[in-house]
Amino acid sequence: MKVLVTGGTGTLGRVVADRLLRRGHEVHILSRRPAPPGTPYIWHTGDLRTRSGLGPATADVDTVVHCATAPRGDDESTQNLLASASGVGHFVCISIVGVDRIRFFYYQAKLRAERLIEKSAVPWTILRATQFHDLIATLTESQKRLPAVLTLDGRFQPVDVRDVADRLVALAEGAPAGRAPDLGGPEVRGARDLAQTYLRAVGRRRPVLALRLPGAAARAFRAGANLAPGHATGTITFEQFLAARRA
């Protein structure tokens, strides 16, 4: 297939692109960054928000795997991409477990993007996944200069991007499936436990404080709206992810 991957230089997109290439597909990348030297991909420099480069990037591709994301404007970017990709045979998009239950601005934009895809004329598949291991690690690492690590009072079910990429590639190679079954990590863990696990892995000692924040979004997290315990099909644990990073 000819497959366009948006966000192909990001945490998930670069793994998806690599998996697709290894399986013999012609992989196109849309990115705001210029092509790196020696890239094995067909590169398109463009911007989903401004629509620059979208025409050449979507021309004659069979499938779009939409991995691009941003703190704001996911719905606008998705709308622009759908308009340009109206002739593709399959539009695959990654989303997040709980976007319909957690009133958080980023999640609400993701939900609006889902609705745009569902109402479009393009055959589609949407996969919701739980939070990535990388997010837990990044949030903890970003506080390395503080006397204590702060985290939410709640639980997470972190999943490895390699597991998510494998599922997205399988979905892209199949027929449009609508809402695919959610993908959750192999374990539901307390946020404080995950932060402590990260600190042990990097050899730091620091108190970890779980904050009980007010508001509807925080209550939804405490209630487990971000979890998919019935779909714990991810295979790589947080400890295995951390060990691979150290290797």
CSV table of N, CA and C in Angstrom, one decimal, residues 39-129:
chain,number,residue,atom,x,y,z
A,39,THR,N,16.7,9.6,4.5
A,39,THR,CA,15.4,9.0,5.0
A,39,THR,C,14.9,7.9,4.0
A,40,PRO,N,14.4,6.8,4.5
A,40,PRO,CA,13.8,5.8,3.6
A,40,PRO,C,12.4,6.1,3.2
A,41,TYR,N,11.8,7.2,3.7
A,41,TYR,CA,10.4,7.6,3.4
A,41,TYR,C,10.3,8.6,2.3
A,42,ILE,N,9.1,8.6,1.7
A,42,ILE,CA,8.8,9.7,0.8
A,42,ILE,C,8.3,10.9,1.7
A,43,TRP,N,9.0,12.0,1.7
A,43,TRP,CA,8.8,13.0,2.6
A,43,TRP,C,8.0,14.2,2.1
A,44,HIS,N,7.1,14.7,2.9
A,44,HIS,CA,6.3,15.9,2.5
A,44,HIS,C,6.4,16.8,3.7
A,45,THR,N,6.9,18.0,3.4
A,45,THR,CA,7.0,19.0,4.5
A,45,THR,C,5.7,19.8,4.4
A,46,GLY,N,5.0,19.9,5.5
A,46,GLY,CA,3.7,20.6,5.5
A,46,GLY,C,3.2,20.8,6.9
A,47,ASP,N,2.0,21.4,7.0
A,47,ASP,CA,1.4,21.8,8.3
A,47,ASP,C,-0.1,21.5,8.2
A,48,LEU,N,-0.6,20.7,9.1
A,48,LEU,CA,-2.0,20.4,9.1
A,48,LEU,C,-2.8,21.6,9.5
A,49,ARG,N,-2.3,22.5,10.3
A,49,ARG,CA,-3.1,23.6,10.7
A,49,ARG,C,-3.3,24.7,9.6
A,50,THR,N,-2.2,24.8,8.8
A,50,THR,CA,-2.3,25.8,7.7
A,50,THR,C,-2.7,25.2,6.4
A,51,ARG,N,-2.7,23.9,6.3
A,51,ARG,CA,-3.0,23.1,5.1
A,51,ARG,C,-1.9,23.1,4.1
A,52,SER,N,-0.7,23.7,4.4
A,52,SER,CA,0.4,23.7,3.5
A,52,SER,C,0.9,22.3,3.3
A,53,GLY,N,1.1,21.9,2.0
A,53,GLY,CA,1.7,20.6,1.7
A,53,GLY,C,0.7,19.4,1.8
A,54,LEU,N,-0.6,19.7,2.1
A,54,LEU,CA,-1.5,18.5,2.3
A,54,LEU,C,-1.9,17.9,0.9
A,55,GLY,N,-2.0,18.7,-0.1
A,55,GLY,CA,-2.4,18.2,-1.4
A,55,GLY,C,-1.4,17.1,-1.9
A,56,PRO,N,-0.1,17.5,-2.0
A,56,PRO,CA,0.9,16.5,-2.5
A,56,PRO,C,1.0,15.3,-1.6
A,57,ALA,N,0.8,15.5,-0.3
A,57,ALA,CA,1.0,14.4,0.7
A,57,ALA,C,-0.1,13.4,0.6
A,58,THR,N,-1.3,13.8,0.3
A,58,THR,CA,-2.5,12.9,0.3
A,58,THR,C,-2.8,12.4,-1.1
A,59,ALA,N,-2.1,12.9,-2.1
A,59,ALA,CA,-2.4,12.5,-3.5
A,59,ALA,C,-2.0,11.0,-3.7
A,60,ASP,N,-3.0,10.2,-4.2
A,60,ASP,CA,-2.7,8.8,-4.6
A,60,ASP,C,-2.4,7.9,-3.5
A,61,VAL,N,-2.5,8.3,-2.2
A,61,VAL,CA,-2.2,7.3,-1.2
A,61,VAL,C,-3.5,6.5,-0.9
A,62,ASP,N,-3.3,5.2,-0.5
A,62,ASP,CA,-4.4,4.3,-0.2
A,62,ASP,C,-4.9,4.5,1.2
A,63,THR,N,-4.0,4.8,2.1
A,63,THR,CA,-4.4,4.8,3.5
A,63,THR,C,-3.7,5.9,4.2
A,64,VAL,N,-4.4,6.6,5.1
A,64,VAL,CA,-3.8,7.6,6.0
A,64,VAL,C,-3.8,7.1,7.4
A,65,VAL,N,-2.7,7.1,8.1
A,65,VAL,CA,-2.6,6.8,9.5
A,65,VAL,C,-2.3,8.1,10.3
A,66,HIS,N,-3.3,8.6,11.0
A,66,HIS,CA,-3.2,9.9,11.5
A,66,HIS,C,-2.7,9.9,13.0
A,67,CYS,N,-1.4,10.1,13.1
A,67,CYS,CA,-0.7,10.1,14.5
A,67,CYS,C,-0.4,11.4,15.0
A,68,ALA,N,-0.5,12.5,14.1
A,68,ALA,CA,-0.1,13.8,14.6
A,68,ALA,C,-1.1,14.3,15.7
A,69,THR,N,-0.5,15.0,16.6
A,69,THR,CA,-1.3,15.5,17.8
A,69,THR,C,-0.7,16.8,18.2
A,70,ALA,N,-1.5,17.6,19.0
A,70,ALA,CA,-1.0,18.9,19.5
A,70,ALA,C,-1.9,19.2,20.7
A,71,PRO,N,-1.3,20.0,21.6
A,71,PRO,CA,-2.1,20.3,22.8
A,71,PRO,C,-3.4,21.0,22.5
A,72,ARG,N,-3.4,21.8,21.4
A,72,ARG,CA,-4.7,22.4,20.9
A,72,ARG,C,-4.8,22.2,19.4
A,73,GLY,N,-6.0,22.2,19.0
A,73,GLY,CA,-6.3,22.2,17.5
A,73,GLY,C,-6.3,20.9,16.8
A,74,ASP,N,-6.4,19.8,17.6
A,74,ASP,CA,-6.5,18.5,17.0
A,74,ASP,C,-7.7,18.4,16.1
A,75,ASP,N,-8.8,19.0,16.5
A,75,ASP,CA,-10.0,18.9,15.6
A,75,ASP,C,-9.9,19.7,14.3
A,76,GLU,N,-9.3,20.9,14.4
A,76,GLU,CA,-9.0,21.7,13.2
A,76,GLU,C,-8.1,21.0,12.3
A,77,SER,N,-7.0,20.4,12.8
A,77,SER,CA,-6.0,19.7,11.9
A,77,SER,C,-6.7,18.5,11.3
A,78,THR,N,-7.5,17.8,12.0
A,78,THR,CA,-8.2,16.6,11.5
A,78,THR,C,-9.1,17.0,10.4
A,79,GLN,N,-9.9,18.1,10.6
A,79,GLN,CA,-10.8,18.5,9.6
A,79,GLN,C,-10.1,18.9,8.3
A,80,ASN,N,-8.9,19.5,8.4
A,80,ASN,CA,-8.1,19.9,7.2
A,80,ASN,C,-7.6,18.6,6.5
A,81,LEU,N,-7.2,17.7,7.3
A,81,LEU,CA,-6.7,16.4,6.7
A,81,LEU,C,-7.8,15.6,6.0
A,82,LEU,N,-8.9,15.6,6.6
A,82,LEU,CA,-10.0,14.8,6.0
A,82,LEU,C,-10.5,15.5,4.7
A,83,ALA,N,-10.5,16.8,4.6
A,83,ALA,CA,-10.8,17.5,3.4
A,83,ALA,C,-9.9,17.2,2.3
A,84,SER,N,-8.6,17.1,2.6
A,84,SER,CA,-7.6,16.8,1.6
A,84,SER,C,-7.5,15.3,1.2
A,85,ALA,N,-7.9,14.5,2.2
A,85,ALA,CA,-7.8,13.0,2.0
A,85,ALA,C,-9.2,12.4,1.6
A,86,SER,N,-10.0,13.1,1.0
A,86,SER,CA,-11.4,12.7,0.7
A,86,SER,C,-11.4,11.4,-0.2
A,87,GLY,N,-10.4,11.2,-0.9
A,87,GLY,CA,-10.4,10.1,-1.9
A,87,GLY,C,-9.7,8.9,-1.4
A,88,VAL,N,-9.2,8.9,-0.2
A,88,VAL,CA,-8.4,7.7,0.3
A,88,VAL,C,-9.4,6.6,0.7
A,89,GLY,N,-8.9,5.3,0.7
A,89,GLY,CA,-9.7,4.2,1.0
A,89,GLY,C,-9.9,3.9,2.4
A,90,HIS,N,-9.0,4.4,3.3
A,90,HIS,CA,-9.0,4.1,4.7
A,90,HIS,C,-8.3,5.2,5.5
A,91,PHE,N,-9.0,5.7,6.5
A,91,PHE,CA,-8.4,6.7,7.4
A,91,PHE,C,-8.4,6.1,8.8
A,92,VAL,N,-7.1,5.9,9.3
A,92,VAL,CA,-6.9,5.3,10.6
A,92,VAL,C,-6.4,6.4,11.5
A,93,CYS,N,-7.0,6.5,12.7
A,93,CYS,CA,-6.7,7.6,13.7
A,93,CYS,C,-6.5,7.0,15.1
A,94,ILE,N,-5.5,7.5,15.7
A,94,ILE,CA,-5.2,7.1,17.1
A,94,ILE,C,-5.9,8.2,18.0
A,95,SER,N,-6.6,7.7,19.1
A,95,SER,CA,-7.2,8.6,20.0
A,95,SER,C,-6.9,8.0,21.4
A,96,ILE,N,-7.6,8.5,22.4
A,96,ILE,CA,-7.3,8.2,23.8
A,96,ILE,C,-8.5,7.7,24.6
A,97,VAL,N,-8.3,6.6,25.3
A,97,VAL,CA,-9.3,6.1,26.2
A,97,VAL,C,-9.8,7.2,27.1
A,98,GLY,N,-11.1,7.4,27.2
A,98,GLY,CA,-11.7,8.4,28.2
A,98,GLY,C,-12.0,9.7,27.6
A,99,VAL,N,-11.7,9.9,26.3
A,99,VAL,CA,-12.0,11.3,25.7
A,99,VAL,C,-13.5,11.7,25.8
A,100,ASP,N,-14.3,10.7,25.9
A,100,ASP,CA,-15.8,11.0,26.0
A,100,ASP,C,-16.3,11.1,27.4
A,101,ARG,N,-15.3,10.9,28.4
A,101,ARG,CA,-15.8,10.9,29.8
A,101,ARG,C,-15.0,11.9,30.7
A,102,ILE,N,-13.9,12.4,30.1
A,102,ILE,CA,-13.0,13.3,30.9
A,102,ILE,C,-13.1,14.7,30.3
A,103,ARG,N,-13.5,15.6,31.1
A,103,ARG,CA,-13.7,17.0,30.6
A,103,ARG,C,-12.4,17.8,30.7
A,104,PHE,N,-11.4,17.4,29.9
A,104,PHE,CA,-10.1,18.0,29.8
A,104,PHE,C,-10.0,18.6,28.4
A,105,PHE,N,-9.4,19.8,28.3
A,105,PHE,CA,-9.5,20.5,27.0
A,105,PHE,C,-8.9,19.7,25.8
A,106,TYR,N,-7.7,19.0,26.1
A,106,TYR,CA,-7.0,18.2,25.1
A,106,TYR,C,-7.9,17.0,24.7
A,107,TYR,N,-8.5,16.4,25.7
A,107,TYR,CA,-9.4,15.3,25.4
A,107,TYR,C,-10.6,15.7,24.6
A,108,GLN,N,-11.2,16.9,25.0
A,108,GLN,CA,-12.3,17.4,24.3
A,108,GLN,C,-12.0,17.6,22.8
A,109,ALA,N,-10.8,18.1,22.5
A,109,ALA,CA,-10.4,18.3,21.1
A,109,ALA,C,-10.3,17.0,20.4
A,110,LYS,N,-9.8,16.0,21.1
A,110,LYS,CA,-9.7,14.6,20.5
A,110,LYS,C,-11.1,14.1,20.2
A,111,LEU,N,-12.0,14.3,21.1
A,111,LEU,CA,-13.4,13.8,20.9
A,111,LEU,C,-14.0,14.5,19.7
A,112,ARG,N,-13.8,15.8,19.6
A,112,ARG,CA,-14.3,16.5,18.4
A,112,ARG,C,-13.7,16.0,17.1
A,113,ALA,N,-12.4,15.7,17.1
A,113,ALA,CA,-11.8,15.1,16.0
A,113,ALA,C,-12.4,13.7,15.6
A,114,GLU,N,-12.7,12.9,16.6
A,114,GLU,CA,-13.4,11.6,16.4
A,114,GLU,C,-14.7,11.8,15.7
A,115,ARG,N,-15.5,12.8,16.2
A,115,ARG,CA,-16.8,13.0,15.6
A,115,ARG,C,-16.7,13.5,14.1
A,116,LEU,N,-15.7,14.3,13.8
A,116,LEU,CA,-15.5,14.7,12.4
A,116,LEU,C,-15.2,13.5,11.5
A,117,ILE,N,-14.4,12.6,12.0
A,117,ILE,CA,-14.0,11.4,11.3
A,117,ILE,C,-15.3,10.6,11.0
A,118,GLU,N,-16.0,10.4,12.1
A,118,GLU,CA,-17.2,9.5,12.0
A,118,GLU,C,-18.3,10.1,11.0
A,119,LYS,N,-18.3,11.4,10.9
A,119,LYS,CA,-19.3,12.0,10.0
A,119,LYS,C,-18.8,12.2,8.6
A,120,SER,N,-17.5,11.9,8.4
A,120,SER,CA,-17.0,12.2,7.1
A,120,SER,C,-17.4,11.0,6.1
A,121,ALA,N,-17.1,11.2,4.9
A,121,ALA,CA,-17.4,10.2,3.8
A,121,ALA,C,-16.2,9.2,3.7
A,122,VAL,N,-15.2,9.4,4.4
A,122,VAL,CA,-14.0,8.6,4.2
A,122,VAL,C,-14.1,7.3,5.1
A,123,PRO,N,-13.9,6.1,4.6
A,123,PRO,CA,-14.0,4.9,5.4
A,123,PRO,C,-12.9,5.0,6.5
A,124,TRP,N,-13.3,4.7,7.7
A,124,TRP,CA,-12.4,5.0,8.9
A,124,TRP,C,-12.3,3.9,9.9
A,125,THR,N,-11.2,4.0,10.7
A,125,THR,CA,-11.0,3.2,11.9
A,125,THR,C,-10.4,4.1,12.9
A,126,ILE,N,-11.0,4.1,14.2
A,126,ILE,CA,-10.4,4.8,15.3
A,126,ILE,C,-10.0,3.9,16.4
A,127,LEU,N,-8.8,4.0,16.8
A,127,LEU,CA,-8.3,3.2,18.0
A,127,LEU,C,-8.0,4.1,19.1
A,128,ARG,N,-8.7,3.8,20.3
A,128,ARG,CA,-8.4,4.5,21.5
A,128,ARG,C,-7.4,3.7,22.3
A,129,ALA,N,-6.3,4.4,22.8
A,129,ALA,CA,-5.3,3.7,23.7
A,129,ALA,C,-5.2,4.5,25.0
